[in-house]
Coordinates of C-alpha atoms in Angstrom, one line a residue:
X24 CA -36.3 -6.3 -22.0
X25 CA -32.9 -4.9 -22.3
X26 CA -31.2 -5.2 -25.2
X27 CA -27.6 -5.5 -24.2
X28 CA -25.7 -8.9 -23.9
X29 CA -24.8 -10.0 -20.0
X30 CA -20.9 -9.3 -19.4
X31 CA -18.9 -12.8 -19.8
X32 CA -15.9 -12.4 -17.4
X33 CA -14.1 -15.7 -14.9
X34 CA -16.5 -16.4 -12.2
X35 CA -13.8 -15.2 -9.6
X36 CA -10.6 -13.6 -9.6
X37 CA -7.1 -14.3 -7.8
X38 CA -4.2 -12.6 -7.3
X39 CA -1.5 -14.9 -9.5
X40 CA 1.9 -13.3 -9.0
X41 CA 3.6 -10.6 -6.8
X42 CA 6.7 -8.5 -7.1
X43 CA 8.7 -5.5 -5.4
X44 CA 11.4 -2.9 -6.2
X45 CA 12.9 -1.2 -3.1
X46 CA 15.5 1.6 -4.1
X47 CA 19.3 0.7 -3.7
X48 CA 19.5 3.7 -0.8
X49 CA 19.0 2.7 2.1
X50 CA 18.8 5.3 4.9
X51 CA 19.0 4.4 9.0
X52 CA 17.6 6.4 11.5
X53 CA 21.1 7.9 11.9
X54 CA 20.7 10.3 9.2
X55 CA 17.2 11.5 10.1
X56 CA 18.5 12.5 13.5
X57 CA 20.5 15.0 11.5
X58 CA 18.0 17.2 10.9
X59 CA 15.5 16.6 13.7
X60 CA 15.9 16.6 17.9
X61 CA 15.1 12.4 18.7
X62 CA 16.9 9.5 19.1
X63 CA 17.0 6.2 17.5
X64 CA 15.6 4.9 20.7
X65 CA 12.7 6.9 20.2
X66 CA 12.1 6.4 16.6
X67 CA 12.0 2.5 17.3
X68 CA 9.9 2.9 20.2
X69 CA 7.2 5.0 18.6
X70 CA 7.3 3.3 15.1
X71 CA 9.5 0.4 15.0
X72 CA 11.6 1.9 12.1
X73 CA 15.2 1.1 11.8
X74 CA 15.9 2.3 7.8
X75 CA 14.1 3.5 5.5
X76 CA 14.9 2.8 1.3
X77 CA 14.8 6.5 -0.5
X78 CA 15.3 7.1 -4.3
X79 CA 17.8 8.3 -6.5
X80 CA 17.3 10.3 -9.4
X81 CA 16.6 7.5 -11.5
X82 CA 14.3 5.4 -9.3
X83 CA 11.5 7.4 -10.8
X84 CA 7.6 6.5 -9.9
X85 CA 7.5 4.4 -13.5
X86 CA 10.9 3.1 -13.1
X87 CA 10.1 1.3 -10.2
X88 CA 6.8 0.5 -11.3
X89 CA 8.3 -1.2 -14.3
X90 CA 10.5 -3.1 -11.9
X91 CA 8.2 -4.6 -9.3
X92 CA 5.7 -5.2 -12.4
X93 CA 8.1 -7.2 -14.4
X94 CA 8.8 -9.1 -11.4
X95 CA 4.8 -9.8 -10.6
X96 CA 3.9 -10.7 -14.6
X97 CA 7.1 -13.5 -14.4
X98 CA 5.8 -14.8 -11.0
X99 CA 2.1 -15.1 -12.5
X100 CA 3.6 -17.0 -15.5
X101 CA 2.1 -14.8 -18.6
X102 CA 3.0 -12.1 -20.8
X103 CA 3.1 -8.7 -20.3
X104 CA 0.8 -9.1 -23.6
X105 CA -1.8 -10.4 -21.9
X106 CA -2.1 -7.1 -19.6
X107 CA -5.8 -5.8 -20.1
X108 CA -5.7 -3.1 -17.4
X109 CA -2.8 -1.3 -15.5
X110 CA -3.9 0.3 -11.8
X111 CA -1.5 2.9 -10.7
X112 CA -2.1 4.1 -6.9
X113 CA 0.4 7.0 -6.1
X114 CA 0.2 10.1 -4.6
X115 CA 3.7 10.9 -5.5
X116 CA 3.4 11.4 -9.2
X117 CA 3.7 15.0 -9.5
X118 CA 2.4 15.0 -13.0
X119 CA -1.3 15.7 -12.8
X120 CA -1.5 14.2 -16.4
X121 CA -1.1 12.2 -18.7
X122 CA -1.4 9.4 -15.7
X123 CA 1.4 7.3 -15.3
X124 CA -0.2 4.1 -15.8
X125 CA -0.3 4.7 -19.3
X126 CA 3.7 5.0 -19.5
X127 CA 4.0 2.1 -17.5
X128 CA 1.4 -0.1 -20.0
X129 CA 3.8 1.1 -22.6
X130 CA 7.2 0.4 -21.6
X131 CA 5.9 -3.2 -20.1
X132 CA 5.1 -4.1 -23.8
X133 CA 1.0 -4.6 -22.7
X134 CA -1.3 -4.4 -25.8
X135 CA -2.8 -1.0 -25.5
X136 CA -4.0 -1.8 -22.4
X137 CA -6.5 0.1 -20.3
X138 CA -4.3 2.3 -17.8
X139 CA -5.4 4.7 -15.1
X140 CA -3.9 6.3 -11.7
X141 CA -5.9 6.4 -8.4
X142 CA -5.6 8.8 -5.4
X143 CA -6.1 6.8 -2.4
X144 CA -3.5 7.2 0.1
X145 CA -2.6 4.0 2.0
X146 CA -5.3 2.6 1.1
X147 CA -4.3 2.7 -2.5
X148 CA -3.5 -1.1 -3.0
X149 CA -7.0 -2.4 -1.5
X150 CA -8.8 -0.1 -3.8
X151 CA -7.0 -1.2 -7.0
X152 CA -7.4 -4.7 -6.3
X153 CA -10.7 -4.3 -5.5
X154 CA -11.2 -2.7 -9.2
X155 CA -9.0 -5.3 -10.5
X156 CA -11.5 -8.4 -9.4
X157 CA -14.4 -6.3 -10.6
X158 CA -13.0 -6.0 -14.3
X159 CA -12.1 -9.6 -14.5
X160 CA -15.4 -10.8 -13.2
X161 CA -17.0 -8.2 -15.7
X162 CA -15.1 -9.4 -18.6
X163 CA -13.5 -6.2 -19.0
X164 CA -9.9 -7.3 -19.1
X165 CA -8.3 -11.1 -18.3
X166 CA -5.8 -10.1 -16.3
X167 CA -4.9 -6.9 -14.7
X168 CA -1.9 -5.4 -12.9
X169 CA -2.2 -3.4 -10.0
X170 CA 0.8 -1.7 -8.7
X171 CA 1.3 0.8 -5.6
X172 CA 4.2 3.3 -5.8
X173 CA 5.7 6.1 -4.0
X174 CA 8.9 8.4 -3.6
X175 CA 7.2 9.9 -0.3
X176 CA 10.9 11.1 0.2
X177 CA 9.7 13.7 -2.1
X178 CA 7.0 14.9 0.1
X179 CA 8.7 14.8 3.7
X180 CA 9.8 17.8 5.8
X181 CA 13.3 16.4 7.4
X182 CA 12.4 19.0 10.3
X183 CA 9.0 17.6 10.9
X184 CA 9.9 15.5 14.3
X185 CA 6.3 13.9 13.8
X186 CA 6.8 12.9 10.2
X187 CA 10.5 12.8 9.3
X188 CA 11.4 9.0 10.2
X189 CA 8.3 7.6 8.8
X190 CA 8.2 7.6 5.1
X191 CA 10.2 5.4 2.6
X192 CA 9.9 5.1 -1.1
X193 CA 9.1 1.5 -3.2
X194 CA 6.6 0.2 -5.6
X195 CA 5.0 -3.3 -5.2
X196 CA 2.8 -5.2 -8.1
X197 CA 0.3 -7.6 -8.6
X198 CA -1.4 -9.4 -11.1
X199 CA -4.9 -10.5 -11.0
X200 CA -6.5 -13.0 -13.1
X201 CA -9.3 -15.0 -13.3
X202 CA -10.0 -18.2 -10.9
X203 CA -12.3 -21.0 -10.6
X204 CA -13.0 -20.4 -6.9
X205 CA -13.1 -17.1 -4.6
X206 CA -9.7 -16.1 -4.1
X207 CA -10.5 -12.4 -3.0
X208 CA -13.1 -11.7 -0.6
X209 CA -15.7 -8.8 -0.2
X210 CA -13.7 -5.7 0.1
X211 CA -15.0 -3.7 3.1
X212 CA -14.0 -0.2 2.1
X213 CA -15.3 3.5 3.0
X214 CA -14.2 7.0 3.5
X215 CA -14.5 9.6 6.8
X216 CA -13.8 12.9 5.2
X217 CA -14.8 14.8 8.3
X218 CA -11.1 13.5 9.6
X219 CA -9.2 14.5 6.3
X220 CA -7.2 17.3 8.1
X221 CA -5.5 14.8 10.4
X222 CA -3.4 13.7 6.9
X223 CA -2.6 15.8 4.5
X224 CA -0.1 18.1 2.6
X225 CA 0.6 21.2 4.2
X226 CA 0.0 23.3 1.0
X227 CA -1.5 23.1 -2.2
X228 CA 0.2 23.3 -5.3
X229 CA -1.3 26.4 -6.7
X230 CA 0.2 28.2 -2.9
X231 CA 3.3 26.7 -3.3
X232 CA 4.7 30.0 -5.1
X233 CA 3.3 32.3 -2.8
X234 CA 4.7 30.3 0.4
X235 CA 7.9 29.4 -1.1
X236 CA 7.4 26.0 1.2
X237 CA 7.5 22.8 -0.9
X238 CA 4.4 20.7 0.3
X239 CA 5.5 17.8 2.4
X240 CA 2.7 15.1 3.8
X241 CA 2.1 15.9 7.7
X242 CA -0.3 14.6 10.4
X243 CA -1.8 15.1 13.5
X244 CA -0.2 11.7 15.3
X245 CA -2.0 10.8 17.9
X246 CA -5.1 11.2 16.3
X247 CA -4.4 8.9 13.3
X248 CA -2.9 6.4 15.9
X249 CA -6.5 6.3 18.0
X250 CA -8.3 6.2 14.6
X251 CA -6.4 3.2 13.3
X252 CA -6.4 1.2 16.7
X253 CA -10.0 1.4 17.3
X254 CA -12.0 1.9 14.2
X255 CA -9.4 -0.5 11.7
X256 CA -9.6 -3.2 14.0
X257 CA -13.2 -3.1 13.4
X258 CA -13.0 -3.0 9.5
X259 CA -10.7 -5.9 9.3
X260 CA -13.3 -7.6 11.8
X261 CA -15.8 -6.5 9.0
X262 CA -13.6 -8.2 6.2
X263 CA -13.2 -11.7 8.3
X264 CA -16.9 -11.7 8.8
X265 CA -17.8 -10.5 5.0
X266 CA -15.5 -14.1 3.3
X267 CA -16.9 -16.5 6.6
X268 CA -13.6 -16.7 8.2
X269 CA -12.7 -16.4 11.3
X270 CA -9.3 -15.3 12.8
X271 CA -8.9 -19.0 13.6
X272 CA -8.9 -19.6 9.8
X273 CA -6.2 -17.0 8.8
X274 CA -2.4 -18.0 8.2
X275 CA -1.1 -14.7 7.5
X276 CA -2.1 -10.5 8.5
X277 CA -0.7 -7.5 6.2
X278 CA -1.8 -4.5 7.4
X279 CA -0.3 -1.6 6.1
X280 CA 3.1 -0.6 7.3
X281 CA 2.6 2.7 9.0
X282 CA 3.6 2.0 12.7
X283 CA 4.7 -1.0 14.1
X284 CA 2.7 0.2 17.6
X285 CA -1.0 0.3 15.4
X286 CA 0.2 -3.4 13.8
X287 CA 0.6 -4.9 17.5
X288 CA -2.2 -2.4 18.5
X289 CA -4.7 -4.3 15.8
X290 CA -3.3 -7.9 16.3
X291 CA -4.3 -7.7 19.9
X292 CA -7.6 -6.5 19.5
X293 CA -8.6 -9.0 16.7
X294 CA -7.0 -11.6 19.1
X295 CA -5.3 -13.1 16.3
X296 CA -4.0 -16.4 17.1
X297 CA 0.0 -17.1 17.4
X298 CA -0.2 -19.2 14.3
X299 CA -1.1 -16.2 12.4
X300 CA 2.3 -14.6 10.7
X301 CA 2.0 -10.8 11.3
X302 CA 4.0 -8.8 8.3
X303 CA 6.6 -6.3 10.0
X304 CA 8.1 -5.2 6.6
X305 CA 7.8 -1.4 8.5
X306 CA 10.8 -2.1 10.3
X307 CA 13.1 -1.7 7.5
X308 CA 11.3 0.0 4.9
X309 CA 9.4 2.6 6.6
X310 CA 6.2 3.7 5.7
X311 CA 5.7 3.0 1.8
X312 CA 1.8 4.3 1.6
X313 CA 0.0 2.7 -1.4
X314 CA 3.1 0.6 -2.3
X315 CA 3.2 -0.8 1.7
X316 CA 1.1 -4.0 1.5
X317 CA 2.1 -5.4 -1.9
X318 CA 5.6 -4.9 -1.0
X319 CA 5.3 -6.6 2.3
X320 CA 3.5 -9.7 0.9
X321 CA 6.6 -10.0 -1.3
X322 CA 8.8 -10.3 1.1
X323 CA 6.9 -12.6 3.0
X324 CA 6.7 -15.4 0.2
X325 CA 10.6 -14.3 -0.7
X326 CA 11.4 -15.3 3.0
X327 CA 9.0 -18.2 3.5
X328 CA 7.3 -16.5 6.2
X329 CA 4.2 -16.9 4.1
X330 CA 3.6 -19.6 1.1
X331 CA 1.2 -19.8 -1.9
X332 CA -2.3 -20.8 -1.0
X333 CA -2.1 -18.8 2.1
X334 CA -5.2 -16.9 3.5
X335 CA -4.2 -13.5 4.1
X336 CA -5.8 -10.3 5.5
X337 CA -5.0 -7.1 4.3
X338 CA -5.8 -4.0 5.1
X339 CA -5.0 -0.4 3.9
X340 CA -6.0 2.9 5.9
X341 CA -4.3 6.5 5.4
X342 CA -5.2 10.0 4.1
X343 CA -8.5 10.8 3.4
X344 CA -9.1 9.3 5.7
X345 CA -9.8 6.2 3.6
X346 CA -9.8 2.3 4.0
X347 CA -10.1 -1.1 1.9
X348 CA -9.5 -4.6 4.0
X349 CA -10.4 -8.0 2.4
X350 CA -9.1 -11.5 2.4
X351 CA -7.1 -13.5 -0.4
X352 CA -5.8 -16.4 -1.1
X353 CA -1.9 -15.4 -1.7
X354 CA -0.2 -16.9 -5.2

């Protein structure tokens, strides 16, 4: 018989408040065309972009952070206090350590509270949350923040034509606490490594001195388009299926905001009906990677496009090539 006591965490876990920073610049497709040969027609067309929001000096990775989570812990009605756990997905931090979750616990005022950083691309928000639930079910924390966050402006090659209108920067929050009934499904989540080259920087760090390039994020376009038509559509099929809902039963879809073409793309294969309210946040902040679907809820509940107690899919697919989708009950 084993000796240790059972863990004594909530029986489920919700997500109990939500907030976003986007920076004050905001950049139209006008100045991208200054350094690459396309067209705002074209940009639309292939992405549905029409600005993007890009950092200042100031707008760092923890600054916003601290923004969009001060935001989340007043909309969930506790104290920053009451923080057991702070989830960090970036890959825009360019400090390999100390991670910046634990500057961000700090400056929020949380009580020593556990703090890490993931690596998961797009993905990024789905996996945190996913580790959020866990640690509140466990008993490991009461409530936990999980916050995406990028300055991708940092990492983009203004002469890529491919990859030079899609990135913005932004940081959305969360917090998760515990619930009395499921309020976050099954998380259907994986990893196909064997595609990891269709994503990626375009040097490592450790070349950068011997290329004299600064590494920028670049893809292989088409390729990433096919993947997330076909094979996403499939995962969030996976993630309806996995919480006993149908696409009948949904009131609202957040996919991540990397092409507007891949959102319509999925919507039609799921079939989802016209009730459903699609998030289209891409349009004027670009792609945002792991700070894309937090950010997006936000400003669906800021708009009234969406309202609490809504049952939401989300799903998250990027480098890696990596992917989380789940369904939950919005605050």
């Amino acid at each position: 018989m084993s000796k240790i006591k059972p863990s004594k965490g909530a029986p489920y876990a919700r997500i109990l408040g939500v907030g976003g920073y986007r920076p004050t610049r905001v950049v139209p497709n006008e100045v991208i065309l200054e350094t690459i040969d396309s067209s705002d027609e074209w940009i639309r067309s292939r992405s549905g972009i029409e600005t993007r929001h890009w950092a200042n000096a100031e707008e760092t990775v923890a600054a916003m952070s601290i923004e969009a989570s001060g935001k989340a812990i007043a909309d969930a009605g506790i104290s920053a206090e009451q923080i057991g756990g702070v989830i960090v997905s970036t890959v825009s931090h360019f400090k390999q350590t100390p991670a910046v979750a634990t500057e961000i616990a700090d400056k929020l005022g949380t009580n020593k509270a556990a703090a890490f950083d993931i690596s998961a691309g797009c993905a990024g928000f789905g996996y945190g949350l996913t580790l959020a639930k866990g640690m509140i079910v466990e008993g490991s924390a009461e409530y936990v923040l999980v916050i995406g966050v990028e300055r991708l402006s940092d990492l983009t090659d203004l002469e890529d034509r491919a990859t030079a209108f899609l990135f913005g920067d932004g940081a959305g929050a969360v917090v998760v606490g515990p619930a009395q009934e499921p309020a976050i499904g099954p998380t259907v989540w994986g990893s196909e490594g064997d595609k990891s080259e269709t994503i990626k920087q375009t040097v490592a760090w450790t070349e950068y001195d011997s290329t004299g390039k600064f590494p920028a994020i670049t893809q292989e376009g088409q390729a990433v388009f096919r993947w997330a038509v076909f094979e996403m559509a499939k995962v969030a099929q996976q993630a309806l299926d996995a919480a006993g809902i149908s696409p009948d039963d949904l009131d609202v879809f957040i996919p991540h905001q990397a092409n507007e073409r891949i959102i319509d793309s999925m919507v039609k294969t799921l079939k989802l009906p016209e009730h459903v309210t699609v998030a289209r946040d891409v349009r004027t902040t670009g792609n945002t990677s792991a700070a894309s679907i937090p950010l997006a809820m936000e400003r669906l509940l800021a708009t009234g496009e969406a309202k609490s107690g809504d049952t939401a899919l989300v799903i998250g697919f990027g480098a890696g090539l990596v992917y989380a989708a789940t369904v939950v009950t919005l605050p």
